[in-house]
Coordinates of C-alpha atoms in Angstrom, one line a residue:
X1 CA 96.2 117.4 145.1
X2 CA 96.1 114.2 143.1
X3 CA 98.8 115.2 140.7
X4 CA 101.6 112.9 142.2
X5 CA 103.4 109.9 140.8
X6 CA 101.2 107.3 142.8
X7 CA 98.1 108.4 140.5
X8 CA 100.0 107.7 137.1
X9 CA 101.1 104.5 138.6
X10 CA 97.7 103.0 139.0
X11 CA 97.3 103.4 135.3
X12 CA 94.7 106.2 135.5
X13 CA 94.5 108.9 132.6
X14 CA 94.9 112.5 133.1
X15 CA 94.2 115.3 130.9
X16 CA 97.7 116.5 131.6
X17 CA 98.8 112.9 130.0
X18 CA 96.9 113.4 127.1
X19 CA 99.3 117.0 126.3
X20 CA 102.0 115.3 127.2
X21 CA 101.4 112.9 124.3
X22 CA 100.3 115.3 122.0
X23 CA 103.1 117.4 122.7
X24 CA 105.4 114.5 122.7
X25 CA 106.9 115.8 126.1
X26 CA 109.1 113.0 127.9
X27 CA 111.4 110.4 127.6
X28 CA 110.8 107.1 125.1
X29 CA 109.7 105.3 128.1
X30 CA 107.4 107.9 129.6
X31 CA 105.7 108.1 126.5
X32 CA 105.2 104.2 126.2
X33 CA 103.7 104.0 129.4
X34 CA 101.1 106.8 128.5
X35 CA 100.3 105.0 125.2
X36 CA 99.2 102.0 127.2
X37 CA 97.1 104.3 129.6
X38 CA 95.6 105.8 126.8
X39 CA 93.7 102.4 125.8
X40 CA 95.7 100.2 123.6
X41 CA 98.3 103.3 122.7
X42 CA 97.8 102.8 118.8
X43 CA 95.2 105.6 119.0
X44 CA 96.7 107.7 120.8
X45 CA 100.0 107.7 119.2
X46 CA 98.0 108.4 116.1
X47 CA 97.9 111.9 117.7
X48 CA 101.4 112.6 117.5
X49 CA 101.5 110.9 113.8
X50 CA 98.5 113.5 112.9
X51 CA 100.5 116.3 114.4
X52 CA 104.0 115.8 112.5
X53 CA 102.0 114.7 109.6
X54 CA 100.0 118.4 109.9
X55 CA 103.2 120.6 110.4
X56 CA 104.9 118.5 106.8
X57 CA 107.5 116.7 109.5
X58 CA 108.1 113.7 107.5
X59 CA 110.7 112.2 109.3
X60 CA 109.2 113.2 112.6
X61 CA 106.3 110.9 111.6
X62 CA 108.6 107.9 110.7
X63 CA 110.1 108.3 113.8
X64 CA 106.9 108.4 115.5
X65 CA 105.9 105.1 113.6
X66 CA 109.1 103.0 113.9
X67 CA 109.2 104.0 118.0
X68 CA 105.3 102.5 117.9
X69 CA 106.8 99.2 116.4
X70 CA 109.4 98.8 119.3
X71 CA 106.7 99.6 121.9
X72 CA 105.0 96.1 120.3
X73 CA 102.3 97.9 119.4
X74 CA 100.6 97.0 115.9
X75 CA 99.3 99.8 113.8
X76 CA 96.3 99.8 111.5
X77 CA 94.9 101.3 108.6
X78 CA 94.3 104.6 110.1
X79 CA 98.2 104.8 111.5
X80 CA 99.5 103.7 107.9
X81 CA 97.4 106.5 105.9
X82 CA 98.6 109.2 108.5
X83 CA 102.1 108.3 107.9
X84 CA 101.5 108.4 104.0
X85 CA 99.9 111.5 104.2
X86 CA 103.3 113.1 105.9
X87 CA 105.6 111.7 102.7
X88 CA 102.9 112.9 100.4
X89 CA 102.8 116.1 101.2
X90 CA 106.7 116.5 99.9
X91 CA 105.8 114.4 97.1
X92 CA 107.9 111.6 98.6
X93 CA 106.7 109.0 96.0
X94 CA 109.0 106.1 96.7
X95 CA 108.2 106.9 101.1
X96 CA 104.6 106.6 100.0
X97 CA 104.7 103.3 97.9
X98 CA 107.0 101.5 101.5
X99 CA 103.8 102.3 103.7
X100 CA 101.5 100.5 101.1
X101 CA 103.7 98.0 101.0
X102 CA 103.9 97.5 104.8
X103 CA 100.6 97.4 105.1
X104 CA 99.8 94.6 102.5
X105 CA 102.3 92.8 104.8
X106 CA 100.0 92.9 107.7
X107 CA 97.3 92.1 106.1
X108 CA 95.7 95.2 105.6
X109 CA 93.8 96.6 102.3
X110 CA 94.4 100.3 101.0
X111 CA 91.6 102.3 101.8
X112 CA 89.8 105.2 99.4
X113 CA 92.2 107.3 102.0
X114 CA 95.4 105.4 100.7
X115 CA 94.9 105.4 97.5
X116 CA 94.3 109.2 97.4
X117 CA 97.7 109.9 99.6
X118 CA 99.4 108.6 96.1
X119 CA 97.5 110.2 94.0
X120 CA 98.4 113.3 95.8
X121 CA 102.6 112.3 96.2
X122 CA 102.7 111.7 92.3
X123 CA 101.1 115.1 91.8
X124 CA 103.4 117.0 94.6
X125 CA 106.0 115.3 92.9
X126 CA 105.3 116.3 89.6
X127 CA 104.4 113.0 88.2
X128 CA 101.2 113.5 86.2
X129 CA 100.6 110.1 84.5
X130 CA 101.8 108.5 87.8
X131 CA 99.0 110.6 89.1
X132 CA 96.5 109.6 86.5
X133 CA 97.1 106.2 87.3
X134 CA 97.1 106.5 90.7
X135 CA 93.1 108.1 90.4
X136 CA 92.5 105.2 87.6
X137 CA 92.8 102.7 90.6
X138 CA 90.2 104.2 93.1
X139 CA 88.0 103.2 90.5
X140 CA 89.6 100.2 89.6
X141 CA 89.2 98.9 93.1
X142 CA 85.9 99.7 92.9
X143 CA 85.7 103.1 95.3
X144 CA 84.2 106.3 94.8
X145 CA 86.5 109.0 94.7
X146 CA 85.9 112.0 96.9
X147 CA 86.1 115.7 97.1
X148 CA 90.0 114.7 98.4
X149 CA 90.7 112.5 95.7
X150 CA 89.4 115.4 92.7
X151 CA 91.5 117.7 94.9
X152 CA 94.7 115.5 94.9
X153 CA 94.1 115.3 90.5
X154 CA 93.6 118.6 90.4
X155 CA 97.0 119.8 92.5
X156 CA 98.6 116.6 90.0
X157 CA 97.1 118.6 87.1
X158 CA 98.0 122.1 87.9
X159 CA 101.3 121.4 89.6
X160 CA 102.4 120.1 85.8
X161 CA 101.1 123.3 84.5
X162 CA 98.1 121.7 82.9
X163 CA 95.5 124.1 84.5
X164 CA 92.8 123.6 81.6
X165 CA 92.8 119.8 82.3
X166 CA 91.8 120.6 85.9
X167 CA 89.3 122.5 84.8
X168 CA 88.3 119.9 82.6
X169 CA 88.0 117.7 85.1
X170 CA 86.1 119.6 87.6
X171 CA 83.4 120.5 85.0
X172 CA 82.9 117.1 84.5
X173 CA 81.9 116.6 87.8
X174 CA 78.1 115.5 88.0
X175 CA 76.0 117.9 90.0
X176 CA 74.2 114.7 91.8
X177 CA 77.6 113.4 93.4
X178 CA 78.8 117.3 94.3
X179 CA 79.0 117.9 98.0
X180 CA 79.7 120.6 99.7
X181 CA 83.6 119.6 100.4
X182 CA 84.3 119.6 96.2
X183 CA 84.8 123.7 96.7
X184 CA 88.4 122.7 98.0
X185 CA 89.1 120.9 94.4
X186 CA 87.7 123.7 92.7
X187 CA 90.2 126.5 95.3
X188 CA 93.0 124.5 93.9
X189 CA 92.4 125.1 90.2
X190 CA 91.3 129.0 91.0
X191 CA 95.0 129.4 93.2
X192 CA 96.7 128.2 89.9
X193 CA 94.9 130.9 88.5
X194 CA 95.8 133.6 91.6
X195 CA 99.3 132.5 91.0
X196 CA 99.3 133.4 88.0
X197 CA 97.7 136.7 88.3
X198 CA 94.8 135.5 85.7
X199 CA 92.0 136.9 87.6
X200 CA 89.2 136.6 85.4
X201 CA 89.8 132.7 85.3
X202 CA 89.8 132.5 89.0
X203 CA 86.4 134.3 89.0
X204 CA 85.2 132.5 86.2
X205 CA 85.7 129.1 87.9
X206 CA 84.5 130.6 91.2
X207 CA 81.2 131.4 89.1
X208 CA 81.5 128.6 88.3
X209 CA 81.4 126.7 91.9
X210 CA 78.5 128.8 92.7
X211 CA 76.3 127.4 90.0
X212 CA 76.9 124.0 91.0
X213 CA 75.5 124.9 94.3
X214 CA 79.1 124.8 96.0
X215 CA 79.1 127.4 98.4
X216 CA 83.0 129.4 98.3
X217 CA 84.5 129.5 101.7
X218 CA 87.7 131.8 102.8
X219 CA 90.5 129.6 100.9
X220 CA 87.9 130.3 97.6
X221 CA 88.3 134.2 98.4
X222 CA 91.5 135.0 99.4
X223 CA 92.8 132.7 96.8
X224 CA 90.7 135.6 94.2
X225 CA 92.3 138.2 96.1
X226 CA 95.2 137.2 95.0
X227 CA 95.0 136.4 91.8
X228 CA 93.6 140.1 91.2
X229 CA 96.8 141.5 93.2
X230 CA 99.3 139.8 91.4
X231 CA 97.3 141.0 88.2
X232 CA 97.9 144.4 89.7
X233 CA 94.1 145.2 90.0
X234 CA 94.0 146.6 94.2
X235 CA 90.8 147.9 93.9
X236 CA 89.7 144.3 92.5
X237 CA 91.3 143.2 95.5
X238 CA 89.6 145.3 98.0
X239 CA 86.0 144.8 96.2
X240 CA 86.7 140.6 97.1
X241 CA 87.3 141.5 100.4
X242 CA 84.3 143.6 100.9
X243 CA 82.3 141.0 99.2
X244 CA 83.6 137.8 101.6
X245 CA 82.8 140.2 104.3
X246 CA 79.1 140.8 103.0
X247 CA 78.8 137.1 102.6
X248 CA 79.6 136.7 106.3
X249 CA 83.3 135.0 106.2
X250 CA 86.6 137.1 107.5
X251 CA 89.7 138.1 105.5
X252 CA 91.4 137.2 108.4
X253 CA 95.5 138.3 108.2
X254 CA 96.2 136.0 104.8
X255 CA 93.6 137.8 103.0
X256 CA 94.3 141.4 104.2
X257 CA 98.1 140.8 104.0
X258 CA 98.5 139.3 100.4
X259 CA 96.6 142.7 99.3
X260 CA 98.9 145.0 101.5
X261 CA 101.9 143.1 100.5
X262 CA 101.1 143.2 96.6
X263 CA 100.5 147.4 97.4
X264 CA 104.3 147.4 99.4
X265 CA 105.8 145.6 96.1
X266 CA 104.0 148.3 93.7
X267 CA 105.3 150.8 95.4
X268 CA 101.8 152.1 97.0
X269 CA 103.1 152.4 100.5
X270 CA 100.2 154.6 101.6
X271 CA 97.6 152.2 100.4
X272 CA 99.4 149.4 102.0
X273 CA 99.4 151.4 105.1
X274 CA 95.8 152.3 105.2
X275 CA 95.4 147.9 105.0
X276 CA 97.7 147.4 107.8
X277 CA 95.7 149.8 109.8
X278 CA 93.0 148.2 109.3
X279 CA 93.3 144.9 110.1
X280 CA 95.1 146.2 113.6
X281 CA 91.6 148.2 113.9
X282 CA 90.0 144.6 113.4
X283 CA 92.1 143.4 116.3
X284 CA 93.9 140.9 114.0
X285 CA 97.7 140.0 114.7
X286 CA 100.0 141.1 111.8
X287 CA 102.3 138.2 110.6
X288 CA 105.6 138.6 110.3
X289 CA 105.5 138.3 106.2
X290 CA 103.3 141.2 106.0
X291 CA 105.7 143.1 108.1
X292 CA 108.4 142.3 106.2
X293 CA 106.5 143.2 103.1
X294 CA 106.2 146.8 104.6
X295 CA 109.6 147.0 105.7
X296 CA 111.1 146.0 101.9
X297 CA 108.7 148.6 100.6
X298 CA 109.5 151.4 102.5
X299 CA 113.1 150.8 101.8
X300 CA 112.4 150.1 98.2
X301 CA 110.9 153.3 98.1
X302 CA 113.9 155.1 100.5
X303 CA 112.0 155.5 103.1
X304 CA 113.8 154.8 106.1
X305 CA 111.7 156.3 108.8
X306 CA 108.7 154.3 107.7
X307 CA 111.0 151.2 107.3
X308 CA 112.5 151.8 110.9
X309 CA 108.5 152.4 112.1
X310 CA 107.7 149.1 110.8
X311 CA 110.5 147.5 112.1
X312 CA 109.7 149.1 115.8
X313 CA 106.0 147.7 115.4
X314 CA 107.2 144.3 114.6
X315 CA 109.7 143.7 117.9
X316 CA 106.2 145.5 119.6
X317 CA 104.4 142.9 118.7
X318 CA 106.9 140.4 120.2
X319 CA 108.7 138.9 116.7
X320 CA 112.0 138.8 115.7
X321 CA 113.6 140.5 112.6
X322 CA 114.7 137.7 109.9
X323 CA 117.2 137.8 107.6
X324 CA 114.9 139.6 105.1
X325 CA 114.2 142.4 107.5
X326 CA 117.8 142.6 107.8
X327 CA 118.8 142.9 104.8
X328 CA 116.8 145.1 103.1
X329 CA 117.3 147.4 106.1
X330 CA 120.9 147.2 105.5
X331 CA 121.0 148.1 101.7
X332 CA 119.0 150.6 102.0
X333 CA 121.3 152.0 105.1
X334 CA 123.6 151.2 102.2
X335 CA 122.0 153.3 100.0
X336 CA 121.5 156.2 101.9
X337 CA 124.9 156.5 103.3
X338 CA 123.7 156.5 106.5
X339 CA 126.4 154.3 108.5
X340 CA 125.9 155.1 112.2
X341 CA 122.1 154.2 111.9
X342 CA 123.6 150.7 110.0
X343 CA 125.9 149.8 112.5
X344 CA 123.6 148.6 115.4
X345 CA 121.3 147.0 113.3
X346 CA 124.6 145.1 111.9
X347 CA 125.2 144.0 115.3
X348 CA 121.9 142.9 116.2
X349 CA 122.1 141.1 113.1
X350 CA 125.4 139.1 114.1
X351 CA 123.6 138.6 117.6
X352 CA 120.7 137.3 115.9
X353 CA 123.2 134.6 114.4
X354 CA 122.7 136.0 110.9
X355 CA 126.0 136.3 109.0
X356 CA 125.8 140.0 107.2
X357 CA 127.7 138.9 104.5
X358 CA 128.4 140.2 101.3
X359 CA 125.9 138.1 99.4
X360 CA 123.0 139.5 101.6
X361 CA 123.4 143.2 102.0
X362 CA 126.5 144.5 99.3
X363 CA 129.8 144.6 100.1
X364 CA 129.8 148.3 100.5
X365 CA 128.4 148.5 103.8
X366 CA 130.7 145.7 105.0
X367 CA 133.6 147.9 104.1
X368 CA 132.7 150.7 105.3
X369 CA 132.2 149.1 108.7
X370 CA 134.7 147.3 109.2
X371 CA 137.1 150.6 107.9

């Protein structure tokens, strides 16, 4: 009752609008109309803005933007920086600089938010002096930068491979203008370490937060778990683990799944067995890149019952093989000589609309197929 046309019509506002929007569910003109329920509609097509910008869907964004300017309605600063943010995430440069531009058309002055969103597109885009500059102007125009604004430096600093100038940077930091939200500048310098397996940096600079009173949150540990299991240190690994759980924050999947995945590649398919048990035990959803993980080890290792195990727990769970579960599968079908067994998965592969082709899986198995 009270869910019919006639309500809409009255321009009253229903929670069910308010998905709609955020989904972005019905036609151009549907949506229009709920933007102008919604109060104005600049706010609320913010939403859909904030949600392409989140998922790194820069063209959704634009299109989000340009269908606001045809509905007449006038966006502000907030609307601008949202639509930055979605170009700067894929270091879109030249997409950033428009949206300044546009706004200093209507009128409107960059904000500490703006000028950060370039700071951030020269760094994604490997720009470092761009970057520099960029950060030279928050102070320029007399702003403050923030914990986002060290953050975007630092991604500028360590995306150009210049790791020890983020550092530099973040241990000139004052301790009387830390706040809590600088631990996400200092989790960006201590993943360039992680990526690099360099685990005794990553736990230097994460000493290094804690002295400055910043308190590390999950990105700060998982980020150390893997940096010691791309060093190849597991039990390293497992000790950060225990230790975020002591200090009350959960591994969640990402941080029990980059230490069974790093075990899978190694070769320790027991060990990385033992993890995904217990993170099922924990209730915790595997993803499908640590399943994947599992299946390439157990055929790496020519194990094809626990590769065929894994794959049966995966469609249990409700996902899909990818072309990576596929294709390991296959070679090591391959491998093994074991044809019959190969042949449905090929077809569930071809129904899947992945092409087995000779690049993917080898050209023997092809042959020996199709013979």
């Amino acid at each position: 009752a009270g869910c019919g046309g006639d309500t809409a019509a009255k321009g009253r506002w229903r929670p069910s609008d308010e998905l709609r929007l955020f989904a972005g569910a019905g036609t151009d003109g549907e949506l229009a109309a709920l933007h102008a329920r919604a109060g104005g509609g600049v706010g609320a097509a913010s939403v859909g803005l904030e949600l392409c910008a989140a998922r790194g869907d820069a063209e959704g964004a634009q299109g989000v933007f340009e269908d606001m300017l045809q509905q007449g309605l006038e966006p502000d600063v907030v609307t601008f920086n949202t639509l930055a943010k979605a170009h700067a995430a894929r270091g879109d440069v030249e997409a950033v600089a428009r949206v300044v531009r546009d706004m200093a058309s209507r009128g409107l002055e960059p904000s500490l938010v703006t000028l950060t969103t370039t700071v951030l597109a020269q760094g994604k885009a490997g720009d470092l002096q761009g970057a520099q500059l960029a950060f030279d102007t928050i102070r320029e125009s007399r702003m403050e930068p923030n914990a986002a604004s060290y953050s975007a430096l630092v991604v500028a600093y360590t995306s150009a491979g210049r790791v020890d100038k983020a550092e530099e940077l973040l241990l000139s930091l004052p301790d009387a203008g830390l706040e809590a939200s600088h631990i996400i500048a200092f989790n960006v310098a201590i993943d360039a370490h992680a990526r690099t397996g360099d685990a005794a940096a990553a736990a230097r600079l994460l000493d290094e937060a804690r002295s400055r009173r910043l308190a590390p949150d999950s990105v700060s540990y998982r980020a150390l778990v893997k940096a010691h299991t791309r060093g190849g240190d597991f039990s390293g690994a497992r000790k950060v683990l225990a230790d975020m759980q002591t200090s009350g924050l959960e591994p969640g999947v990402v941080g029990f799944a980059t230490l069974a995945s790093g075990l899978a590649r190694s070769g320790d398919m027991a060990g990385a067995s033992q993890i995904f048990d217990e993170l099922c035990a924990l209730r915790l959803s595997p993803d499908m890149l640590l399943h994947t993980a599992l299946i390439g080890g157990f055929a790496e290792c020519g194990d094809l019952g626990g590769a065929r195990r894994q794959l049966e727990l995966l469609r249990g769970q409700g996902l899909r093989p990818d072309l990576f579960c596929f294709t390991v599968l296959l070679k090591a079908y391959a491998r093994a000589r074991e044809w019959a067994a190969a042949e449905p998965l090929m077809q569930e592969m071809r129904a899947a609309s992945f092409d087995p082709s000779a690049v993917s899986h080898g050209r023997q198995i092809i042959t020996t197929l199709a013979a």
